[in-house]
GROMACS .gro file of C-alpha atoms in nm:
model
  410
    1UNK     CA    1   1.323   0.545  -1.618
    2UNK     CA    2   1.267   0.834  -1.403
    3UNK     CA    3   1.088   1.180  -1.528
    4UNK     CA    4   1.018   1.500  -1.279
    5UNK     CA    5   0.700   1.588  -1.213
    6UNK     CA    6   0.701   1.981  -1.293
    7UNK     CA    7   0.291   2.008  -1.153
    8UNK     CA    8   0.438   1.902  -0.810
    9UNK     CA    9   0.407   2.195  -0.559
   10UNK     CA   10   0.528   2.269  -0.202
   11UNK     CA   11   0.207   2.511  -0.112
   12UNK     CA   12   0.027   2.421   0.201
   13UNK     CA   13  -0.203   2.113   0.183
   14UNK     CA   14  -0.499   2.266  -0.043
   15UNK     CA   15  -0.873   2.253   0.158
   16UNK     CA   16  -1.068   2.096  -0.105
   17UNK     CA   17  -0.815   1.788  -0.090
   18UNK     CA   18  -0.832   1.825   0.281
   19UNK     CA   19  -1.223   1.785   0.272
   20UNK     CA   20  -1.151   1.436   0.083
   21UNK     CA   21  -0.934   1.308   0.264
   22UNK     CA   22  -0.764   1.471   0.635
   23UNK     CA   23  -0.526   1.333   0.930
   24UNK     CA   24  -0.857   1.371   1.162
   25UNK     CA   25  -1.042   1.101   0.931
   26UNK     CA   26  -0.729   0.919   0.932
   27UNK     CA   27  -0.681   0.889   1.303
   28UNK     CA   28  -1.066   0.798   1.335
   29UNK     CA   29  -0.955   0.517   1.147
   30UNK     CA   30  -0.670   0.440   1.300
   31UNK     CA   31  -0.895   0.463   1.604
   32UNK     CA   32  -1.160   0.199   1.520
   33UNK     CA   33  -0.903  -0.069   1.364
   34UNK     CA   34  -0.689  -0.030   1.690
   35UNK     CA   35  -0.921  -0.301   1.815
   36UNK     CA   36  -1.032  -0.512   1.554
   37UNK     CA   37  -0.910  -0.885   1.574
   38UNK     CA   38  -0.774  -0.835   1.227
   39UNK     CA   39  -0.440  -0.690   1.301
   40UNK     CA   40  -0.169  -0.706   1.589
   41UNK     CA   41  -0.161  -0.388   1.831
   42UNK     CA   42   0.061  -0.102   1.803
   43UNK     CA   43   0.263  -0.002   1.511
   44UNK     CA   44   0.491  -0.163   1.297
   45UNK     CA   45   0.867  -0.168   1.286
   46UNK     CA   46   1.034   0.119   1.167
   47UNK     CA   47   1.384  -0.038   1.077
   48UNK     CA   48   1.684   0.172   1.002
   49UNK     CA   49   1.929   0.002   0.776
   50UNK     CA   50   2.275   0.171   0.797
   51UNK     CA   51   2.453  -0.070   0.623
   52UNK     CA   52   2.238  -0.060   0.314
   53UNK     CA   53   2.270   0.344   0.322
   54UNK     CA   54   2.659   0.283   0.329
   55UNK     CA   55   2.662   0.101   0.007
   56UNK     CA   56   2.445   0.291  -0.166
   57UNK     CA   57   2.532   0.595  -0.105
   58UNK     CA   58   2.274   0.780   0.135
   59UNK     CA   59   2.295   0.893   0.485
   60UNK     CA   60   1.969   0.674   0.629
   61UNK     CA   61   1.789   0.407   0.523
   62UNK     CA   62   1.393   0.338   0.702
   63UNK     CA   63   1.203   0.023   0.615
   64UNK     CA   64   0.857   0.041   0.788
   65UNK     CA   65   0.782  -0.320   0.804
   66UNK     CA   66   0.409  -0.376   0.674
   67UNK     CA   67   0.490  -0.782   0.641
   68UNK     CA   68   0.378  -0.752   1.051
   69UNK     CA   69   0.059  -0.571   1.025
   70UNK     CA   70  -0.109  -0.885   1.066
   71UNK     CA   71  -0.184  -1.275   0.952
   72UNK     CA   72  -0.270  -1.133   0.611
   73UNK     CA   73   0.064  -0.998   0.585
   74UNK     CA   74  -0.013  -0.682   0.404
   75UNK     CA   75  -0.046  -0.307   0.453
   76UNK     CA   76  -0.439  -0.409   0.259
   77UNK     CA   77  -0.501  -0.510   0.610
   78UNK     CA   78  -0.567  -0.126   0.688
   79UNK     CA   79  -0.758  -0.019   0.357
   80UNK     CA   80  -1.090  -0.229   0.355
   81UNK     CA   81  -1.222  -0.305   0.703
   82UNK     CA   82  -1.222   0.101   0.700
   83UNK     CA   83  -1.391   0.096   0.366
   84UNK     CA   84  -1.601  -0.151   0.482
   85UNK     CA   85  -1.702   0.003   0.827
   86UNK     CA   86  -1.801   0.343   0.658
   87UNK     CA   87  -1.993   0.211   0.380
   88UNK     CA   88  -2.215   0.066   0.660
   89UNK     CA   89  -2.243   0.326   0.867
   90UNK     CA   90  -2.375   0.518   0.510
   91UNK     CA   91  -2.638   0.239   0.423
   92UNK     CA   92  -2.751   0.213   0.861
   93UNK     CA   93  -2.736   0.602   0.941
   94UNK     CA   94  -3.040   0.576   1.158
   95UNK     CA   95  -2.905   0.191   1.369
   96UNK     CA   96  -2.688   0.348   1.623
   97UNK     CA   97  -2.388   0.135   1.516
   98UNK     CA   98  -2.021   0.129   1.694
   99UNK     CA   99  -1.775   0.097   1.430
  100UNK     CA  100  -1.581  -0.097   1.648
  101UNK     CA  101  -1.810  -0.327   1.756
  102UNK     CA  102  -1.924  -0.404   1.439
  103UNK     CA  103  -1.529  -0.530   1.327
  104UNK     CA  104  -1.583  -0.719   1.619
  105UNK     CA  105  -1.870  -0.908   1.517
  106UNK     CA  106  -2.138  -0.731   1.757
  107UNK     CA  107  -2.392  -0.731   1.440
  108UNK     CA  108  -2.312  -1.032   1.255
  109UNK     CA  109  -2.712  -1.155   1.230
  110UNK     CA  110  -2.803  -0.807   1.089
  111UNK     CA  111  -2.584  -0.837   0.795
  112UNK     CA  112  -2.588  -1.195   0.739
  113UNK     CA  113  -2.739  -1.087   0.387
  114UNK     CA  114  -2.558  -0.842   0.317
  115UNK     CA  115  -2.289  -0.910  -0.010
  116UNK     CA  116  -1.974  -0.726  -0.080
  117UNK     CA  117  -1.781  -0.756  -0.402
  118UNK     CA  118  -1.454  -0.671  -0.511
  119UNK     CA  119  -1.158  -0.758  -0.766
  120UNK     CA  120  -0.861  -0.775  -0.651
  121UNK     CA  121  -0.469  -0.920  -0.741
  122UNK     CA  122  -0.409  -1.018  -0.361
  123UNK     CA  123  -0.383  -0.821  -0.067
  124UNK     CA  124  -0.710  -0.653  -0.142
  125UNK     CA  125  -0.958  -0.925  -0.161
  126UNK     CA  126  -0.783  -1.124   0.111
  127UNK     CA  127  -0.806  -0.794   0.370
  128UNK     CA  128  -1.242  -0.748   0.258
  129UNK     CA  129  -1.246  -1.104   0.271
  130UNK     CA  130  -1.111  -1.067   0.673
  131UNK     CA  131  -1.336  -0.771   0.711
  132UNK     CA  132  -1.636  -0.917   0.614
  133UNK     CA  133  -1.596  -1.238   0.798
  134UNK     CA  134  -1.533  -1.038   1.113
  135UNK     CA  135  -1.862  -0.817   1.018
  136UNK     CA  136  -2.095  -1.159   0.925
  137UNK     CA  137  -2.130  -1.032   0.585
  138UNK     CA  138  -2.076  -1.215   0.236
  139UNK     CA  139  -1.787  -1.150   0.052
  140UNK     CA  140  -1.727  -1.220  -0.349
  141UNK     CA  141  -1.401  -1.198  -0.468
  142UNK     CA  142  -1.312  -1.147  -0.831
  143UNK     CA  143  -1.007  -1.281  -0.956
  144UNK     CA  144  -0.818  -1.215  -1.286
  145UNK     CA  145  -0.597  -1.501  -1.502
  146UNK     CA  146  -0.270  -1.367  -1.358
  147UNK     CA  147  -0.344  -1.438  -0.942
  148UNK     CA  148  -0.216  -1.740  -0.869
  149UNK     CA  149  -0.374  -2.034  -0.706
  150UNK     CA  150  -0.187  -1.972  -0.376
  151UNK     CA  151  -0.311  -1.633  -0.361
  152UNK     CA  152  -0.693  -1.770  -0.429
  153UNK     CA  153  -0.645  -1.948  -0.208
  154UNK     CA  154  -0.546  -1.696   0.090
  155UNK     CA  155  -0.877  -1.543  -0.010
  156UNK     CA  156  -1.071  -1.814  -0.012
  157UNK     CA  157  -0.956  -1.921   0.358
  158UNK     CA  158  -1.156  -1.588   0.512
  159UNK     CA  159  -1.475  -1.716   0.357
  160UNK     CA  160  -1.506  -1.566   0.057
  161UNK     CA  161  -1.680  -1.680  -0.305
  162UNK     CA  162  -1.409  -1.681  -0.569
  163UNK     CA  163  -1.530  -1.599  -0.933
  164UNK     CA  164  -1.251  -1.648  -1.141
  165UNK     CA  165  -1.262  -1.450  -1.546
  166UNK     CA  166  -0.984  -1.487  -1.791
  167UNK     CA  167  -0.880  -1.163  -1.844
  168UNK     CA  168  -0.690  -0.915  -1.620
  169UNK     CA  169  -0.710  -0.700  -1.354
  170UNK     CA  170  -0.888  -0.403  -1.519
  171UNK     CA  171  -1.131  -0.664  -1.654
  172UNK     CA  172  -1.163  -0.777  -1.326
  173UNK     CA  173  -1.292  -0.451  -1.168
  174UNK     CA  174  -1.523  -0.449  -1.496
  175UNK     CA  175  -1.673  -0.794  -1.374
  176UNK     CA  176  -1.675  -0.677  -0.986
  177UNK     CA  177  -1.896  -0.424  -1.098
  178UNK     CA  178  -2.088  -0.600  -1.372
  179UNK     CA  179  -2.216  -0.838  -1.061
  180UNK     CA  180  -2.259  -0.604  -0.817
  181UNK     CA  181  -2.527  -0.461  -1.050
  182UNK     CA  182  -2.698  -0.765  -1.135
  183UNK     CA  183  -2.714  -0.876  -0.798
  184UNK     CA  184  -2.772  -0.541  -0.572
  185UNK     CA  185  -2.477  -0.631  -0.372
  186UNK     CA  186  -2.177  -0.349  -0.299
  187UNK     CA  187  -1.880  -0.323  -0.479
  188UNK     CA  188  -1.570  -0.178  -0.239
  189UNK     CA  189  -1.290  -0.162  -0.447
  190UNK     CA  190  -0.948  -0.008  -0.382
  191UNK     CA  191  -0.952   0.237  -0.739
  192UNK     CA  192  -1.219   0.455  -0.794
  193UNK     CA  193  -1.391   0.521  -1.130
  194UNK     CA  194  -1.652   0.778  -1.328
  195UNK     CA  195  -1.940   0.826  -0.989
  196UNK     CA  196  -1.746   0.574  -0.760
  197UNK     CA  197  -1.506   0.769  -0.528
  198UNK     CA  198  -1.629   0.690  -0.189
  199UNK     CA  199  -1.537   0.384  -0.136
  200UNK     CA  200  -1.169   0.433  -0.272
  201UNK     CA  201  -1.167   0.778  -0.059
  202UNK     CA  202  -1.229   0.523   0.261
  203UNK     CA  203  -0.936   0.261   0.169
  204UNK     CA  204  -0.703   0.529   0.110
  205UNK     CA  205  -0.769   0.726   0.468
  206UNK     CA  206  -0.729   0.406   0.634
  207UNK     CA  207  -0.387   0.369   0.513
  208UNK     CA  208  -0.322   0.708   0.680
  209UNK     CA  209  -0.272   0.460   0.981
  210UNK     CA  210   0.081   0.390   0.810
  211UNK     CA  211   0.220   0.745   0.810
  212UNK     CA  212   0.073   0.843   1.104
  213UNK     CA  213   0.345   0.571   1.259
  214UNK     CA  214   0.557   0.673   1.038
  215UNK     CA  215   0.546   1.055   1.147
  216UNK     CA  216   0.574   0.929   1.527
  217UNK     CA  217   0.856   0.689   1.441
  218UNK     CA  218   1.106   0.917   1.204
  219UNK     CA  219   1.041   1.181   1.518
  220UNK     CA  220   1.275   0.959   1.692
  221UNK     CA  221   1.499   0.878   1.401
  222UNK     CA  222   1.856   1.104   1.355
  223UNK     CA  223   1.779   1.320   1.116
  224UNK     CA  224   1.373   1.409   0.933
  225UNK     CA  225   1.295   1.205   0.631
  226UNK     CA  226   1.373   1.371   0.306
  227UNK     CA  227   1.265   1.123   0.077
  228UNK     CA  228   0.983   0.866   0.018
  229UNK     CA  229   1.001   0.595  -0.236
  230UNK     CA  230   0.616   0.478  -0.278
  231UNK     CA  231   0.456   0.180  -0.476
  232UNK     CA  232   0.255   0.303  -0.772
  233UNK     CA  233  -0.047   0.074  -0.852
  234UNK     CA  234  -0.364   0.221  -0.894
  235UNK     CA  235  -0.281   0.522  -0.681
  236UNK     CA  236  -0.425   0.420  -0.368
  237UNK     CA  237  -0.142   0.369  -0.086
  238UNK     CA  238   0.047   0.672  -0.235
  239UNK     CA  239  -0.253   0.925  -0.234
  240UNK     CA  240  -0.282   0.823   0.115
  241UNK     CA  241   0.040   0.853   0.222
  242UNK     CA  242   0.141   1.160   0.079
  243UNK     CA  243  -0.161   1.350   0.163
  244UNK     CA  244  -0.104   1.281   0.539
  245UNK     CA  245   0.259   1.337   0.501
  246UNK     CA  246   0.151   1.689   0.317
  247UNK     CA  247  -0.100   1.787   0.575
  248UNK     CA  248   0.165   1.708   0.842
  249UNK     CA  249   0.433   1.904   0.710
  250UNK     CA  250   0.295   2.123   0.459
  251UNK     CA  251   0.601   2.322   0.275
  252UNK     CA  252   0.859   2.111   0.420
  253UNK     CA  253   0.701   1.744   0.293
  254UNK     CA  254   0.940   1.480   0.177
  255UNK     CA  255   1.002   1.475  -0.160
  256UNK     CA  256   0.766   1.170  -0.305
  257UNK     CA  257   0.900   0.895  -0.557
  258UNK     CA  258   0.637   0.682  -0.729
  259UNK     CA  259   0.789   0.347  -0.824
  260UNK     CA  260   0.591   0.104  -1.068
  261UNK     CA  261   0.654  -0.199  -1.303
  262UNK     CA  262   0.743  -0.091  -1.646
  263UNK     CA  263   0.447  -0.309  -1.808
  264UNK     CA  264   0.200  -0.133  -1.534
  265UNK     CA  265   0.289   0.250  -1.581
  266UNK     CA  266  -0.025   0.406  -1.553
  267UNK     CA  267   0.100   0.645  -1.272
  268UNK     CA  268   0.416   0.742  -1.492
  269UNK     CA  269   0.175   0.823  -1.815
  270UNK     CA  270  -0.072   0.970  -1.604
  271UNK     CA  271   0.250   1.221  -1.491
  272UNK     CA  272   0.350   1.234  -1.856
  273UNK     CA  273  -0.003   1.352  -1.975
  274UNK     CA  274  -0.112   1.544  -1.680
  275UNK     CA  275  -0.434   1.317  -1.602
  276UNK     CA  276  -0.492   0.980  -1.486
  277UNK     CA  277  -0.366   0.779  -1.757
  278UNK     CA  278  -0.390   0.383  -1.836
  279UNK     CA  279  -0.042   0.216  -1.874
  280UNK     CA  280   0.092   0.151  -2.206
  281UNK     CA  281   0.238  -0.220  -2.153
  282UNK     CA  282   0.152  -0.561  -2.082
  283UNK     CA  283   0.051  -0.487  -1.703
  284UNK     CA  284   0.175  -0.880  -1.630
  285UNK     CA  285   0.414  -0.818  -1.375
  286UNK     CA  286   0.597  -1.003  -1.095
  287UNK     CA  287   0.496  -0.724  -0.904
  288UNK     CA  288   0.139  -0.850  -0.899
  289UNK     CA  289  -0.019  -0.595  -0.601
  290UNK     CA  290   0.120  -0.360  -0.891
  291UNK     CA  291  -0.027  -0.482  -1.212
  292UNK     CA  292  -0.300  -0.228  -1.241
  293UNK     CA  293  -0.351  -0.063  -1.606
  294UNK     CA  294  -0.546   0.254  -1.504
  295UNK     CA  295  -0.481   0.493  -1.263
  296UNK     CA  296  -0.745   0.602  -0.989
  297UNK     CA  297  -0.900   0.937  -1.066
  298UNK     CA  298  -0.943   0.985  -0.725
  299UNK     CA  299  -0.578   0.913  -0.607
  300UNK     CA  300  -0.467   1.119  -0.926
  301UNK     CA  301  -0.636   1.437  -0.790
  302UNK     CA  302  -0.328   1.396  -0.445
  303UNK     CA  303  -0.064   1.252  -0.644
  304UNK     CA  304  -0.078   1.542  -0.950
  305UNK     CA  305   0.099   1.787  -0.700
  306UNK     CA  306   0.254   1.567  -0.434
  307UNK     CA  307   0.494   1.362  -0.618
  308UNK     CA  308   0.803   1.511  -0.774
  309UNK     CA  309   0.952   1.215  -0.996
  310UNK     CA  310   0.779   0.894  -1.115
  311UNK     CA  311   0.979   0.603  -1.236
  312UNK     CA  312   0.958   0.272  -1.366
  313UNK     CA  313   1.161  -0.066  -1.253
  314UNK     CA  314   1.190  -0.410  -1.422
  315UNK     CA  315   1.070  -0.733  -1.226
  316UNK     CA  316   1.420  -0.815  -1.229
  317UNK     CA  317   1.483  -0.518  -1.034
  318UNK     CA  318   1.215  -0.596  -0.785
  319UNK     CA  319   1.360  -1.012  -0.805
  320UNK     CA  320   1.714  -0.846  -0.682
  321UNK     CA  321   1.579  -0.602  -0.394
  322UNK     CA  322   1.423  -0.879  -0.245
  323UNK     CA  323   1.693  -1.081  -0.228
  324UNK     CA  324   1.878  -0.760  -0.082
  325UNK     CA  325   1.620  -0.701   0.168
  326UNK     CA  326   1.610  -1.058   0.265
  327UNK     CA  327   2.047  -1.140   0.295
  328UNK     CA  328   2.067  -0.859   0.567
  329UNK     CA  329   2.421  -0.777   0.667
  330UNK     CA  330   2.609  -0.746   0.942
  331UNK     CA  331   2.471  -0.408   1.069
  332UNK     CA  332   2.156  -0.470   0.908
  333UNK     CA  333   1.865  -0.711   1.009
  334UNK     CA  334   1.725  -0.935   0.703
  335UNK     CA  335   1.320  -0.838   0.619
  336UNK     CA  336   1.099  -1.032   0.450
  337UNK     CA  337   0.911  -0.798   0.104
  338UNK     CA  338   0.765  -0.915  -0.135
  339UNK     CA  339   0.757  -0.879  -0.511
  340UNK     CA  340   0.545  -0.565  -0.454
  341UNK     CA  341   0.696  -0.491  -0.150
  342UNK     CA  342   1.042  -0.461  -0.198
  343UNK     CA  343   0.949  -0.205  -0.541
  344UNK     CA  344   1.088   0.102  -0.363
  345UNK     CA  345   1.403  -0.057  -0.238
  346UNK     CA  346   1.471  -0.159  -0.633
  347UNK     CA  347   1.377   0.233  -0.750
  348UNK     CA  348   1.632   0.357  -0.474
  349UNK     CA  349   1.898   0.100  -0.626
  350UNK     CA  350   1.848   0.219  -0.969
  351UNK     CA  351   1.854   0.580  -0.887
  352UNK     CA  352   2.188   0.524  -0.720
  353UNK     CA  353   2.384   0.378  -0.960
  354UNK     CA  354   2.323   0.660  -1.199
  355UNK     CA  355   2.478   0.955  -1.061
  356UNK     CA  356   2.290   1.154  -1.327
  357UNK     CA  357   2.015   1.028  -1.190
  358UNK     CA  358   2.039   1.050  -0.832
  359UNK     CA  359   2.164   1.454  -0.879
  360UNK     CA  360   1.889   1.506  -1.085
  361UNK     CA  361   1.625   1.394  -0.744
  362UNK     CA  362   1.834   1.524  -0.484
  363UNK     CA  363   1.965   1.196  -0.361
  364UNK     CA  364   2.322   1.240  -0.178
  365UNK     CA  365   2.484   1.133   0.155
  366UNK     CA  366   2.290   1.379   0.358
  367UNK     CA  367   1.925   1.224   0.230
  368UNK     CA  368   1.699   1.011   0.440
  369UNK     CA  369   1.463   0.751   0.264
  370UNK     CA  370   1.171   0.613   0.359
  371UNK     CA  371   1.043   0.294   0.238
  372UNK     CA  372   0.725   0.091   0.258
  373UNK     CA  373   0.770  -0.278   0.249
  374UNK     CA  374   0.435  -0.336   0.163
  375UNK     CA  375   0.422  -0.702   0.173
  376UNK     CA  376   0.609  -0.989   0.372
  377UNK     CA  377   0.580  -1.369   0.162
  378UNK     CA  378   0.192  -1.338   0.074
  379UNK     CA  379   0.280  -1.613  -0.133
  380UNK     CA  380   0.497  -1.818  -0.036
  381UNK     CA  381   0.626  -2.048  -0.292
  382UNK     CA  382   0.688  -1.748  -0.568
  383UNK     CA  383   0.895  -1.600  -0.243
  384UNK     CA  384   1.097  -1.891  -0.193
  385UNK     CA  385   1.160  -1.947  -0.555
  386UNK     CA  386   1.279  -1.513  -0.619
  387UNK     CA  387   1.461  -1.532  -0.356
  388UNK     CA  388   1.635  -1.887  -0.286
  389UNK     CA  389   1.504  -1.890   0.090
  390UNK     CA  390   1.153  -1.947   0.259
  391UNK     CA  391   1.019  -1.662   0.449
  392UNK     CA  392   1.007  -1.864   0.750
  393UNK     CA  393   1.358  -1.883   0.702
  394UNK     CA  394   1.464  -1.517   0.691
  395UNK     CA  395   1.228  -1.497   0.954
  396UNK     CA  396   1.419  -1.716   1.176
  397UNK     CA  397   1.775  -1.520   1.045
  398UNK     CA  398   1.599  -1.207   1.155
  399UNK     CA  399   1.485  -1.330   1.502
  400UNK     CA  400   1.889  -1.434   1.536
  401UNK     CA  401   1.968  -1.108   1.441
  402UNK     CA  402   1.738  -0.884   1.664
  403UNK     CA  403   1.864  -1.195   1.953
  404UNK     CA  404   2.233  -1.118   1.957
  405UNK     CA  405   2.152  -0.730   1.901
  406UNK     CA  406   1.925  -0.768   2.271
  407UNK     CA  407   2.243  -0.916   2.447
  408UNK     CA  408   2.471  -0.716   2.316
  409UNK     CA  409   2.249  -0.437   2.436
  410UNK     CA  410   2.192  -0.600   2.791
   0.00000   0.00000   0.00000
C-alpha cells in the first residue's frame, strides 16, 4: 500500500531542524568513528545493479552495502558508539576527554561503573553492546519475546547483561527505562520519547556517516539519484538520512520512500494522521530491525516534510527481495540483506509491477534509486532458511563475481 505524503515540501532545509541535527555534527561523527576498532575503514560499497534496473523497469539501480560496515554487520554499527560518546562527553564536561580515545579504550578504569541500558530487536543492542565494551562501561540489554536466541546471543558475545521480558518491543523500551530508573544507570535508546530526545538526536547524526558516502559515491555514479527507498522502523535511519540528503541538496533532494512491514506501520499512520502515530497491527514481523509499534517523535519532526510516499510490504515481500538480492545475475553481483535489509528492494518491486503505482511516485526508465541494505545475515540460520543459501555462501558467489569482473578488467 502506498499513500503520498501531501505535508512533504521541497523548501530549503528549515534552521530549527538544522540546529537538531546538521551535516557539520554529522561529519564530527563520522570523524571520531573513523578510528574506532568497531568498524572497517573507509566507506562501504556503493553497488550499481543494471541488470536488476533492466527488469524492473528503471534506469539505475544503487545498493549501498551496510552488511560491510563491520563484524556486527549492521548500519547500528554507526548509531550508538556516537550516542554513546556524546552522552559522556555531557555527564564529564569538565575531564578533558578525546572522543576518540575514549572508543579506543583510553578511559576504560574511569567508567568501569558506569551502566548503559537499552532495548533493542538486534542491531541496536549488539552495536551499544560493542561501544561500551570498547569504552569499559557496563552494558544491559533488554530483549523482547520476538528476538531470537541467535540474536541474544550476538549481544551477549560484546559483554553485555541480557534481561529478557515477555512482551514486545515497545514493552521493551518501557522496561529499558523502568531499570534505568531504579538503578541510576543511562538509558541510550535509538527512539526518543516525551523529555528523551538527546540521545535519539545522537544515533540518528551518526548515521549521517551513511549519506555522507552516499553523496560522495552517487557523485561518481551516471546520472544524480532521484529516488530513495528507506526502512521505516521507529524513524531513526530515515530522519537521518533524509535530513543530510535535504541539507545537501536542499530544493533538488531525492524524492524519499518510507518502506515498513504492514503489522509495524507506525510511520505510514503517523503520515495518515499527521503526527507520530503507533502502528495499528501485530508489529511481529520477519522484518524484526522493523517491528517497532510507535514512531519516534523526534524522527517524526524530519520525516513530516521530507518523505513524499510511505508504504507498506508483506514479509513475503521482504522473503522474495532477499532471495533477489542474494541470486545476482549475470551483470549483477549477488549481496547479502537481510530480512530488514532487503525492505526497500521489496517496496521498489511492488511499486513496479503496478504501473498505477509507479506513475503515481514518479518511477520510470529515467529514475535512479537508492537503496540501503541495512543488514547482511545478522542471523544466520533465519538467512539460510528465507533464502535457501548461507551467507557465507553468497559471499563466496560474490567474491567469484567481483574475481572474474577484476580480470576481465585487467
Amino acid at each position: 500500500m502506498l499513500i503520498t505524503n501531501t505535508r512533504a515540501t521541497r523548501e530549503t532545509y528549515p534552521n530549527d531542524l538544522r540546529s537538531i541535527m546538521s551535516v557539520d555534527n554529522a561529519e564530527q561523527s563520522r570523524k571520531w568513528l573513523s578510528t574506532w576498532g568497531g568498524i572497517y575503514p573507509g566507506s562501504t560499497p556503493l553497488y550499481a545493479l543494471d541488470g536488476l534496473a533492466t527488469a524492473l523497469g528503471v534506469g539505475q539501480i544503487l545498493v549501498k552495502d551496510e552488511s560491510v560496515r563491520s563484524e556486527l554487520g549492521s548500519f547500528k554499527a554507526l548509531g550508538a558508539p556516537i550516542a554513546l560518546v556524546r552522552l559522556i562527553l555531557r555527564l564529564w564536561p569538565n575531564d578533558g576527554l578525546d572522543p576518540q580515545a575514549l572508543l579506543s579504550g583510553a578511559y576504560k578504569t574511569k567508567f568501569s561503573d558506569f551502566t548503559v541500558i537499552s532495548a533493542t530487536d538486534g542491531n541496536h543492542g549488539k552495536g551499544l553492546a560493542a561501544a561500551a565494551q570498547s569504552a569499559g562501561c557496563r552494558c544491559v540489554i533488554v530483549l523482547h519475546a520476538n528476538v531470537s536466541a541467535e540474536r541474544e546471543a550476538a549481544i551477549a558475545a560484546y559483554g553485555a547483561d541480557i534481561v529478557r521480558i515477555q512482551g514486545n518491543y515497545d514493552e521493551s523500551v518501557e522496561e529499558a527505562a523502568r531499570l534505568a530508573r531504579e538503578n541510576a544507570w543511562h538509558v541510550v535508546s535509538d527512539t526518543s520519547y516525551d523529555g528523551y530526545e538527546e540521545i535519539p538526536r545522537d544515533v540518528m547524526q551518526g548515521y549521517g556517516t551513511i549519506a555522507a558516502e552516499i553523496v560522495e559515491g552517487s557523485a561518481r555514479s551516471k546520472s544524480p539519484v532521484t529516488h530513495v527507498f528507506l526502512q521505516g522502523g521507529v524513524g531513526g535511519l530515515a530522519a537521518g538520512i533524509v535530513s543530510y540528503f535535504w541539507e545537501t541538496y536542499g530544493t533538488r533532494r531525492p524524492t524519499a520512500i518510507i518502506v515498513e512491514p504492514e503489522q509495524a506501520d507506525c510511520l505510514f499512520q503517523s503520515a495518515l494522521s499527521g503526527v507520530a502515530a503507533k502502528a495499528t497491527g501485530s508489529v511481529d514481523s520477519v522484518m524484526a530491525g522493523l517491528a517497532c509499534g510507535e514512531t519516534s517523535p523526534l524522527a517524526w519532526r524530519f520525516l513530516v516534510s521530507s518523505v513524499d510516499y510511505f508504504m507498506t510490504v508483506k514479509d513475503e515481500d521482504a522473503v522474495q527481495a532477499m532471495q533477489v538480492l542474494a541470486k545476482g545475475n549475470e551483470s549483477d553481483l549477488p549481496i547479502v540483506s537481510g530480512e530488514s535489509g532487503a525492505a526497500g528492494l521489496a517496496g521498489l518491486i511492488q511499486l513496479m509491477r503496478d504501473p498505477k503505482l509507479a506513475r503515481q511516485a514518479g518511477l520510470d526508465h529515467s529514475s535512479t534509486v537508492l537503496l540501503i541494505s541495512t543488514e547482511g545475515a545478522t542471523a544466520p540460520a533465519v538467512y539460510e532458511q528465507l533464502v535457501g543459501e548461507s551467507g557465507l555462501g553468497v559471499l563466496a558467489r560474490q567474491k567469484e563475481f567481483l574475481d572474474r569482473r577484476a580480470s576481465h578488467y585487467a
